Coordinates of C-alpha atoms and ligand atoms in Angstrom, one line a residue:
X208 CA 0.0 0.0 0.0
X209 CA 2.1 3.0 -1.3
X210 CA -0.7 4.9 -0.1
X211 CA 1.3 4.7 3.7
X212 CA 3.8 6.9 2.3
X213 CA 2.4 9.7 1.8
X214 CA 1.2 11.7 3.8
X215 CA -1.6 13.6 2.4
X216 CA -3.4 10.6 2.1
X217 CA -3.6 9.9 6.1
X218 CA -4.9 13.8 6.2
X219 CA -7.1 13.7 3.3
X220 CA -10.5 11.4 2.0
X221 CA -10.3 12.4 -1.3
X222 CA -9.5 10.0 -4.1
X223 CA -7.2 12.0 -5.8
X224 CA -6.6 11.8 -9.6
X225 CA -4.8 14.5 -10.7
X226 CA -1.2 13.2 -10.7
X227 CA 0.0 14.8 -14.0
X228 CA -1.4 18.2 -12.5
X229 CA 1.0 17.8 -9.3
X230 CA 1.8 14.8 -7.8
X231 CA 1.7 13.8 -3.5
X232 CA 4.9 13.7 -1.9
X233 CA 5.9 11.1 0.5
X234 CA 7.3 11.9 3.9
X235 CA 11.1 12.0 3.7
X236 CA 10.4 14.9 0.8
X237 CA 8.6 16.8 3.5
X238 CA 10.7 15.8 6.3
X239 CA 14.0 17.0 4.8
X240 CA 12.6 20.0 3.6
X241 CA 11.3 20.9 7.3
X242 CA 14.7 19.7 8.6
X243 CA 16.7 21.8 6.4
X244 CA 14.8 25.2 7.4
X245 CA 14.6 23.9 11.1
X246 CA 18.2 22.5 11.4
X247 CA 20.7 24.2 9.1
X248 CA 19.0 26.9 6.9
X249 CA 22.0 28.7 5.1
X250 CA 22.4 29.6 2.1
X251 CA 24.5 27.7 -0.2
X252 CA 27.9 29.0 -2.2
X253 CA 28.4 31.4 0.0
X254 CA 29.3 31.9 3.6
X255 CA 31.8 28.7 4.9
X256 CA 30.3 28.8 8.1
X257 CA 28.9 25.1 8.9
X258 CA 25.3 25.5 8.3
X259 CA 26.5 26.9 5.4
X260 CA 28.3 24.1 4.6
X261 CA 25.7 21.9 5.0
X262 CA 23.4 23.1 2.8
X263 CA 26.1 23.9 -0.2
X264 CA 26.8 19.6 0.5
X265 CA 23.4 18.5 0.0
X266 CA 22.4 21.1 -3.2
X267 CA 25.7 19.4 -4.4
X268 CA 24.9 15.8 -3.3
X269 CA 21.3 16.4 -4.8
X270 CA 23.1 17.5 -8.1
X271 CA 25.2 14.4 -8.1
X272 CA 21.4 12.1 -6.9
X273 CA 19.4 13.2 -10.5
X274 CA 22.7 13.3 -12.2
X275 CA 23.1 9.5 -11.4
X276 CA 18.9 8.7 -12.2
X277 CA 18.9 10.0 -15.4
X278 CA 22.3 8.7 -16.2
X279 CA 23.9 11.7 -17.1
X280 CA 27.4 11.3 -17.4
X281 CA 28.7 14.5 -15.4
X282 CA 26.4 16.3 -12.2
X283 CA 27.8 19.8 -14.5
X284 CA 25.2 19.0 -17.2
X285 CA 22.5 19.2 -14.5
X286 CA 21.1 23.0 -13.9
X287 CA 18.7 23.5 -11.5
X288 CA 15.4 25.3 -12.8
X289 CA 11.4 26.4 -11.0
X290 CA 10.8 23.4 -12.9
X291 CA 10.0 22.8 -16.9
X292 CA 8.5 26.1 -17.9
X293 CA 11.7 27.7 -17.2
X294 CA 13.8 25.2 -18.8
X295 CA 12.3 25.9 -21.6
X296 CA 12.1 29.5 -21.4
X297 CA 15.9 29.6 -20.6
X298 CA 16.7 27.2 -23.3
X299 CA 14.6 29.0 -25.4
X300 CA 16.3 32.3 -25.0
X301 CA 20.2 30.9 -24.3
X302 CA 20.2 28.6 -26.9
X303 CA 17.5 28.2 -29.2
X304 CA 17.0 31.6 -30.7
X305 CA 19.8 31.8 -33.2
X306 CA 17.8 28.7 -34.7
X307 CA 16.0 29.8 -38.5
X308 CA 13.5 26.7 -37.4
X309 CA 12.0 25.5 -34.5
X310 CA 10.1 22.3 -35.0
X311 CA 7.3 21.1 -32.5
X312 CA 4.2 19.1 -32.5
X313 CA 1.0 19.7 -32.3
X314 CA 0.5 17.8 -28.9
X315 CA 2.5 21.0 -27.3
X316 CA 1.7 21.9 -23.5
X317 CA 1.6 25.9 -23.5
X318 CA 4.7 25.6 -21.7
X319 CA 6.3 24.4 -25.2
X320 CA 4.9 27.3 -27.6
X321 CA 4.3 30.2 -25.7
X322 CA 8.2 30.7 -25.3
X323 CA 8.8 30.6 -29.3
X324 CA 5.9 33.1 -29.7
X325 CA 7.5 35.4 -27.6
X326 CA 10.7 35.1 -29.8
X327 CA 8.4 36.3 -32.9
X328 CA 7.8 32.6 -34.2
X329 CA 4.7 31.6 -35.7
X330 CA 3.5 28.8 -37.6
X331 CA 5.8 28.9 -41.3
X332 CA 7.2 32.0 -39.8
X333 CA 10.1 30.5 -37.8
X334 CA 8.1 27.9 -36.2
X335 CA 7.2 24.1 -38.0
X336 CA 4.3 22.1 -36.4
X337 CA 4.3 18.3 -36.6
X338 CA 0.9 16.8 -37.1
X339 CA -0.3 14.5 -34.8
X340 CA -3.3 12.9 -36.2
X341 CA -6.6 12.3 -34.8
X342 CA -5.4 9.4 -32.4
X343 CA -2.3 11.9 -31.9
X344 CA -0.2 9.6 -33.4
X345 CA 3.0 11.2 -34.5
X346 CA 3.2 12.2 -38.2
X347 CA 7.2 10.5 -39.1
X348 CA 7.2 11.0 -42.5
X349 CA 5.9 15.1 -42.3
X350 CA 8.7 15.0 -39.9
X351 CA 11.3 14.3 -41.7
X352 CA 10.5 15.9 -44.5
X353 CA 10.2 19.2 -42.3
X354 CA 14.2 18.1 -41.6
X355 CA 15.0 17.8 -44.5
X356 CA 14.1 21.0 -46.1
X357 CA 15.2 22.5 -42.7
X358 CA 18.1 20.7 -41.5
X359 CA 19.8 22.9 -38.5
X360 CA 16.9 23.1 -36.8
X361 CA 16.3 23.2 -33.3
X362 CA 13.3 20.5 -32.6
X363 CA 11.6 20.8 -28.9
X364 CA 9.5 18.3 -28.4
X365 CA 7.2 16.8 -25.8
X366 CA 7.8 13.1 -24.6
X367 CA 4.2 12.2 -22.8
X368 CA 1.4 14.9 -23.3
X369 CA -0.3 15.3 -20.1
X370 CA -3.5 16.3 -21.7
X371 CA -4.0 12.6 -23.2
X372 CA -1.3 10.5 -21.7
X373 CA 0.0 9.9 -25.3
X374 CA 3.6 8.4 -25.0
X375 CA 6.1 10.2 -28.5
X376 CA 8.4 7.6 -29.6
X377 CA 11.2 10.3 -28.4
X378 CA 14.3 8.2 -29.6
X379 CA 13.1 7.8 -33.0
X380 CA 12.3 11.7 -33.1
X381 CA 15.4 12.5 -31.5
X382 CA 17.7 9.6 -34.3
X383 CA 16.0 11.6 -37.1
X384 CA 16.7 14.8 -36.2
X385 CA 20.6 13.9 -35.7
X386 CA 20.5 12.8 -39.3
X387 CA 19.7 16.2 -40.1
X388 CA 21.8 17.7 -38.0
X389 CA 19.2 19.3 -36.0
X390 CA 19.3 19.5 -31.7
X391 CA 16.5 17.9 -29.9
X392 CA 15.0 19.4 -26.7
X393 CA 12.5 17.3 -25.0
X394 CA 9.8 18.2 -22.3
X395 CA 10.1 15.9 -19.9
X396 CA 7.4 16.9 -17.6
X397 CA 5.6 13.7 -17.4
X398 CA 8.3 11.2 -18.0
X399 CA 9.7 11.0 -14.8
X400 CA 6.7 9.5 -12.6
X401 CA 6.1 6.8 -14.9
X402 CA 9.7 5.7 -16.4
X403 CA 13.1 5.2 -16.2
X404 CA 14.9 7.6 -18.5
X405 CA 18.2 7.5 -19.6
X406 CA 19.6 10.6 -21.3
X407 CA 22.8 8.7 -22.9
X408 CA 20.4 5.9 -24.1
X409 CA 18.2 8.3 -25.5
X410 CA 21.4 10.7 -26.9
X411 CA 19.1 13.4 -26.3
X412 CA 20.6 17.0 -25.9
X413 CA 18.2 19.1 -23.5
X414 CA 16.0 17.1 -21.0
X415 CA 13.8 19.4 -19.0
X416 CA 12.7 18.0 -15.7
X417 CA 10.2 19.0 -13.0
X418 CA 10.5 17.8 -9.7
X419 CA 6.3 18.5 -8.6
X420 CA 5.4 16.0 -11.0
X421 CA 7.9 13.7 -9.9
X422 CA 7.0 13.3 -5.9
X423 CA 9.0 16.2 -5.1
X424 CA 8.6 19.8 -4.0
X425 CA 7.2 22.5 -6.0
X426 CA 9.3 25.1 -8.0
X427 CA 12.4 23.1 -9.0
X428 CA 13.1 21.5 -12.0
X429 CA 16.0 20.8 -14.1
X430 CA 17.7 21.0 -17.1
X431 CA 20.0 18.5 -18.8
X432 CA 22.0 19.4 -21.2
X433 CA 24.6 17.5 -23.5
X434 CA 28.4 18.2 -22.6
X435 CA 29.2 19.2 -26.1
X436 CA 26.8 22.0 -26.0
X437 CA 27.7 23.4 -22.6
X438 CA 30.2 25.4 -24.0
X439 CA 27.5 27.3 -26.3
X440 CA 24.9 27.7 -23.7
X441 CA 24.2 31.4 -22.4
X442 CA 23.2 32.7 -19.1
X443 CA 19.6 33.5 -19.7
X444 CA 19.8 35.3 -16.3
X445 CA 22.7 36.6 -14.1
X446 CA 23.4 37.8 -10.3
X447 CA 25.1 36.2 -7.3
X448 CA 26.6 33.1 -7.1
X449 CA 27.1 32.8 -10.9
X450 CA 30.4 35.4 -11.2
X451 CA 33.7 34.5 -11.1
X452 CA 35.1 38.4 -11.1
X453 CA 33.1 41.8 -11.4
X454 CA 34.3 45.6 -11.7
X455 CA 32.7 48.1 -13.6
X456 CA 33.5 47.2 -17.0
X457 CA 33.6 43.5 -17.6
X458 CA 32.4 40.2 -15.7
X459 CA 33.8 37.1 -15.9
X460 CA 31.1 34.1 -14.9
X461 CA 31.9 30.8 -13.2
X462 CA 31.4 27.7 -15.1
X463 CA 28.3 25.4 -15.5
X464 CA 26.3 24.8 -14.0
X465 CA 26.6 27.7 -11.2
X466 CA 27.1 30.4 -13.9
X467 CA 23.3 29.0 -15.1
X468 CA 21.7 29.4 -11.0
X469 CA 21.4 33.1 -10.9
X470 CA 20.5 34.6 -7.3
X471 CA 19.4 32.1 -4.2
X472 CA 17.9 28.5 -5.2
X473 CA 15.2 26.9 -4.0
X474 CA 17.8 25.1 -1.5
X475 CA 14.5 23.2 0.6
X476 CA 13.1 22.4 -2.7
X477 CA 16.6 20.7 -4.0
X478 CA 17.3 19.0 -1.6
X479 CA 13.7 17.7 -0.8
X480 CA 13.5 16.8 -4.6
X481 CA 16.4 14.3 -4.3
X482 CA 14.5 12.4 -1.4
X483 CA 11.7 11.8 -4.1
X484 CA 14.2 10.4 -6.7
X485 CA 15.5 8.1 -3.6
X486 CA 11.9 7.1 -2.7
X487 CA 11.3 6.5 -6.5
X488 CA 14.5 4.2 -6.6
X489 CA 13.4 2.2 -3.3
X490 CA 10.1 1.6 -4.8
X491 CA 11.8 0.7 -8.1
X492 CA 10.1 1.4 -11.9
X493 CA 9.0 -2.3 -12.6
X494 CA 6.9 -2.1 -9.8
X495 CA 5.7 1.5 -10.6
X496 CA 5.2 0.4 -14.1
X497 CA 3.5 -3.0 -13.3
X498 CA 0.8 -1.1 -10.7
X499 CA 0.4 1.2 -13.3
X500 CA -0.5 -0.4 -16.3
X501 CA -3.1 -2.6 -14.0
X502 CA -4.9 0.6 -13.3
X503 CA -4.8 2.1 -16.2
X504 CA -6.0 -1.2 -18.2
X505 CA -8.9 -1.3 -15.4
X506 CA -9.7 2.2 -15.6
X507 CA -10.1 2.0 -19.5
X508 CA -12.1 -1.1 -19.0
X509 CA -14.5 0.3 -16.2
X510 CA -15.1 3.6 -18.1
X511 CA -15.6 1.6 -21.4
X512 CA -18.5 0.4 -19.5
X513 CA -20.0 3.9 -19.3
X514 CA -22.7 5.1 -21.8
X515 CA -21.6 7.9 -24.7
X516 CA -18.5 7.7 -23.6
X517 CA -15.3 9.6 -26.5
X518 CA -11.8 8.2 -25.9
X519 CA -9.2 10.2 -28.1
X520 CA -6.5 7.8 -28.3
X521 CA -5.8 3.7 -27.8
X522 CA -4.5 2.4 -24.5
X523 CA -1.6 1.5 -26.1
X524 CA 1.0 3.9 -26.4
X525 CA 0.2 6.2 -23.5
X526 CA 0.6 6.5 -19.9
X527 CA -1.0 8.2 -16.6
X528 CA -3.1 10.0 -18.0
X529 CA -6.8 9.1 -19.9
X530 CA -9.1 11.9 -21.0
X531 CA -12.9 11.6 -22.3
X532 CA -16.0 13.4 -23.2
X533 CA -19.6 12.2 -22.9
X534 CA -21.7 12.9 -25.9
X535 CA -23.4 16.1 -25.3
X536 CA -22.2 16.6 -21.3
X537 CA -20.2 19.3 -20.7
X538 CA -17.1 18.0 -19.0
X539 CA -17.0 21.3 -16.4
X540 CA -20.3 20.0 -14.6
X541 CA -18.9 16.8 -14.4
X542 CA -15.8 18.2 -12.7
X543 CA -18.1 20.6 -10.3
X544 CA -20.0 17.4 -9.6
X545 CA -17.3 15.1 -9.1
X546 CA -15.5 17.7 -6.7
X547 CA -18.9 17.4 -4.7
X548 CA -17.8 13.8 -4.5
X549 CA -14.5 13.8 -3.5
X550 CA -12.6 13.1 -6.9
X551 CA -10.0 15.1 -7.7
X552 CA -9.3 14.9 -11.2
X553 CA -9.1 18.5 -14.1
X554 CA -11.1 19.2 -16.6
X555 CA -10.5 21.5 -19.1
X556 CA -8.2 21.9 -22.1
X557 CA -5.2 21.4 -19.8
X558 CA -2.9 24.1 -21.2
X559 CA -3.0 22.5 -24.5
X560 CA -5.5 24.2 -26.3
X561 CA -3.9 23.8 -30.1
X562 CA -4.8 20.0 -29.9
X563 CA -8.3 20.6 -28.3
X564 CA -8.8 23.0 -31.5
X565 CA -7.9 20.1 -33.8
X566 CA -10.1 17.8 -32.2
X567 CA -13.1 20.4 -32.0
X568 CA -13.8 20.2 -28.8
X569 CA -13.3 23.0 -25.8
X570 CA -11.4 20.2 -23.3
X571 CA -11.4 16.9 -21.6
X572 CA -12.6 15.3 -18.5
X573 CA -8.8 14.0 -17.7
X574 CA -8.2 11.2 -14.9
X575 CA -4.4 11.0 -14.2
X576 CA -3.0 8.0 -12.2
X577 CA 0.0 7.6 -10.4
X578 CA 1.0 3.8 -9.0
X579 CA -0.1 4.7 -5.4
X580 CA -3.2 4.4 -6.9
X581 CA -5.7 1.8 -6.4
X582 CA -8.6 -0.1 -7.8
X583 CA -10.7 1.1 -5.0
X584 CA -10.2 4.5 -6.3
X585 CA -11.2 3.7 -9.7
X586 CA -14.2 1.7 -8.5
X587 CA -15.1 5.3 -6.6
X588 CA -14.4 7.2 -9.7
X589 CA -16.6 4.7 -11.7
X590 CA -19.4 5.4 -9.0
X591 CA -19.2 8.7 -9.2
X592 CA -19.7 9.1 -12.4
X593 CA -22.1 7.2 -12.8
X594 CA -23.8 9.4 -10.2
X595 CA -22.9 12.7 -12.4
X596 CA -24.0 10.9 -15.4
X597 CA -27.5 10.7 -14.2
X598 CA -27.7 14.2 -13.0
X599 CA -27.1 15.2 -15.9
X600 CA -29.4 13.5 -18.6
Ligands
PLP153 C1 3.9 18.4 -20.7 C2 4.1 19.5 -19.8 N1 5.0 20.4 -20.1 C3 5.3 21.4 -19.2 C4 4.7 21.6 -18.0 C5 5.1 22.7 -17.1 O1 5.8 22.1 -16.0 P1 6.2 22.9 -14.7 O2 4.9 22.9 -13.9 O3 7.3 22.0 -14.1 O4 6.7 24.2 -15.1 C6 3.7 20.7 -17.7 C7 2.8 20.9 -16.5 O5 1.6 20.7 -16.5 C8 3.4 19.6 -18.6 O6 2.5 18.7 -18.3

C-alpha cells in the first residue's frame, strides 16, 4: 500500500486523480525540507560557516542524486530550474534563438509554444508544427520531411502529453533529427513519474525535468543538457553566485552549472527533490510500471463500460493520463460534480489548447494516475460518475 507513504493521504478522503497536475509527496520529501529550514538553513555557495556548509553539501549531493537517475554522465550538465517552464524558457532564450527553425508538434503543452511566440515565431514564420493525427499519433514522414528542407533546426518536443497521456516515440524523433543535423530538446514533464529515462540511451541534448510531478517539491526542476553544447549555452539570467570576477567594466562568470543558478535556489526544494528520486529508486520502476499499467488497463475497461462515452487515443501507447468526453455533457459540470464527491481529477483543455482545436472540442474530463493508486479508487471514480451521469441526462 504506497498509499502509507504519503502523507496527504492519512490527512485527506479524497480520491485523488490529478497526478499529471501535481503529484503527493511522500514523507522523507517533506521531512527533509522541514529539517533543512529547522536544522541548518543557510544559504548555499556562499558563507563557509557550517550551516552553510551543510546546505552547499546537499544542493551538491542532490546535483550528483538526478545526475546519477537520469544517467547523465557528469552532475555539471544538471542546472537546477522552477521546474519545466523555465527550462524551456531559458533554453529558449540561451540557446535556441539563433535557430531559423523551430520544429514542434501539435501535442505541445503551452509551456512548449508560448516561449517561441514570444521570440516572434509563428506557424511557417520561424516555427514548423508536426501533425499528430486524430489518435495523436505522431506524423514520421511530415517529420522528416520538415528536416530535411530544414536541416539545422532546433526540434523541442514533448515526450508524454499530459492532456491525453499519449507516449512520442522520443528516440526515434530525436535519431532523425541527428540525421539532419538538428538539436533535440525534450519536455520531460511527465516522463519521470512513470519511467526510467536515460539521457545517454536516448542521446538526447536538452531534458527538462520537473521535480512536482515527480514526488518532489514544487518550484524546481532541471535542465539537462549535452556536454558538447555546454560550451555554447548562455546565461539566460545573471546575479550572485554565478560570477567568477566583477568591476565596472567586464564580468567574468563561473562555469556550468553555477554560472546558469542566478540569485538564491530553492535550497529546501533541491534538496527535498532528491529524497523523491531516492523514494522512486526504493520503490523501483517495474513495480511503478506494473501497478500502473493494472490501473490504467482497469480504468479503461470500467469507463468503457459507461454510456456515450469519447476516448481520443488507444490504450496503447500512453501513460498516466486518460481523458474523455460524454456525448453532449459538458465536461465542467462533471468536474463541479465530481469535486462534490470527493474526486479530484481536471477538466478543461489542460494548457493545450492547439490539440483541443484540432479535435473540436473546448477540453477533456482528464483522470491522471500515479502507482499509489488503487482499484478502489477507480471503482469510486466509476461510482461517481455514474452518479454525475445521471444528474445530468
Ligand atoms: C507536458 C508538460 N510540459 C510542461 C509543463 C510545465 O511544467 P512545470 O509545472 O514544471 O513548469 C507541464 C505541466 O503541466 C506539462 O504537463
Amino acid at each position: 500500500m504506497f498509499k502509507n507513504d504519503f502523507p496527504y493521504f492519512s490527512n485527506s478522503d479524497i480520491v485523488y486523480l490529478d497526478n499529471a497536475a501535481t503529484t503527493q509527496k511522500p514523507k522523507e520529501v517533506i521531512t527533509s525540507q522541514v529539517e533543512y529550514y529547522e536544522k541548518y538553513c543557510a544559504n548555499t555557495h556562499r558563507s563557509s560557516f557550517g550551516d552553510a556548509n551543510k546546505a552547499t553539501l546537499n544542493y551538491e549531493n542532490a546535483r550528483k542524486t538526478l545526475q546519477k537517475f537520469i544517467n547523465a554522465p557528469t552532475k555539471e550538465q544538471i542546472i537546477f530550474t522552477k521546474g519545466v517552464t523555465e527550462s524551456i524558457n531559458f533554453i529558449a532564450s540561451s540557446y535556441a534563438k539563433k535557430f531559423d527553425k523551430v520544429i514542434i508538434s501539435s501535442l505541445e503543452h503551452h509551456s512548449n509554444i508560448v516561449p517561441w511566440h514570444m521570440q516572434g515565431r509563428t506557424l511557417g514564420e520561424g516555427l514548423e508544427v508536426v501533425s499528430c493525427n486524430d489518435n495523436l499519433d505522431f506524423d514520421f514522414v511530415e517529420y522528416e520531411d520538415i528536416l530535411k528542407q530544414n536541416p539545422n533546426s532546433f526540434v523541442s518536443i514533448t515526450h508524454i502529453s499530459n492532456a491525453f497521456g499519449k507516449i512520442h516515440d522520443i528516440k526515434a524523433i530525436i535519431k532523425l533529427a541527428h540525421k539532419y543535423k538538428s538539436v533535440v530538446m525534450i519536455d520531460g514533464a511527465q516522463s519521470l513519474a512513470h519511467m526510467n529515462i536515460d539521457v545517454q540511451d536516448l542521446d538526447v541534448d536538452f531534458f527538462a525535468i520537473s521535480a512536482h510531478k515527480t514526488f518532489g517539491p514544487t518550484g524546481v526542476g532541471a535542465i539537462y543538457v549535452k556536454e558538447s553544447l555546454l560550451k555554447e549555452l548562455e546565461p539566460y539570467q545573471t546575479g550572485g553566485a554565478t560570477i567568477h570576477e566583477v568591476d565596472f567594466l567586464s564580468s567574468t562568470m563561473l562555469d556550468s552549472p553555477y554560472k546558469f543558478e542566478a540569485g538564491t535556489q530553492n535550497i529546501a526544494g533541491v534538496i527535498g527533490f532528491a529524497k523523491a528520486l531516492e523514494y522512486l529508486e526504493k520503490v523501483g520502476y517495474e513495480a511503478i510500471m506494473k501497478q500502473e499499467h493494472e490501473l490504467y488497463e482497469y480504468l479503461t475497461d470500467q469507463l468503457s463500460k459507461l454510456p456515450n462515452i469519447i476516448f481520443y487515443n488507444d490504450t496503447e501507447d500512453s501513460i498516466g493520463s486518460k481523458s474523455f468526453n460524454f456525448k453532449n455533457i459538458i465536461h465542467d459540470d462533471i468536474g463541479i460534480l465530481l469535486d462534490k464527491m470527493k474526486i479530484a481529477l481536471r477538466v478543461g483543455h489542460h494548457c493545450a489548447q492547439p490539440i483541443m482545436k484540432q479535435l473540436n472540442i473546448k477540453g477533456t474530463i482528464r483522470v491522471s494516475i500515479a502507482f499509489y493508486n488503487t482499484k478502489e479508487d477507480i471503482d469510486k471514480l466509476i461510482t461517481a460518475l455514474k452518479k454525475a451521469l445521471d444528474m445530468l441526462r
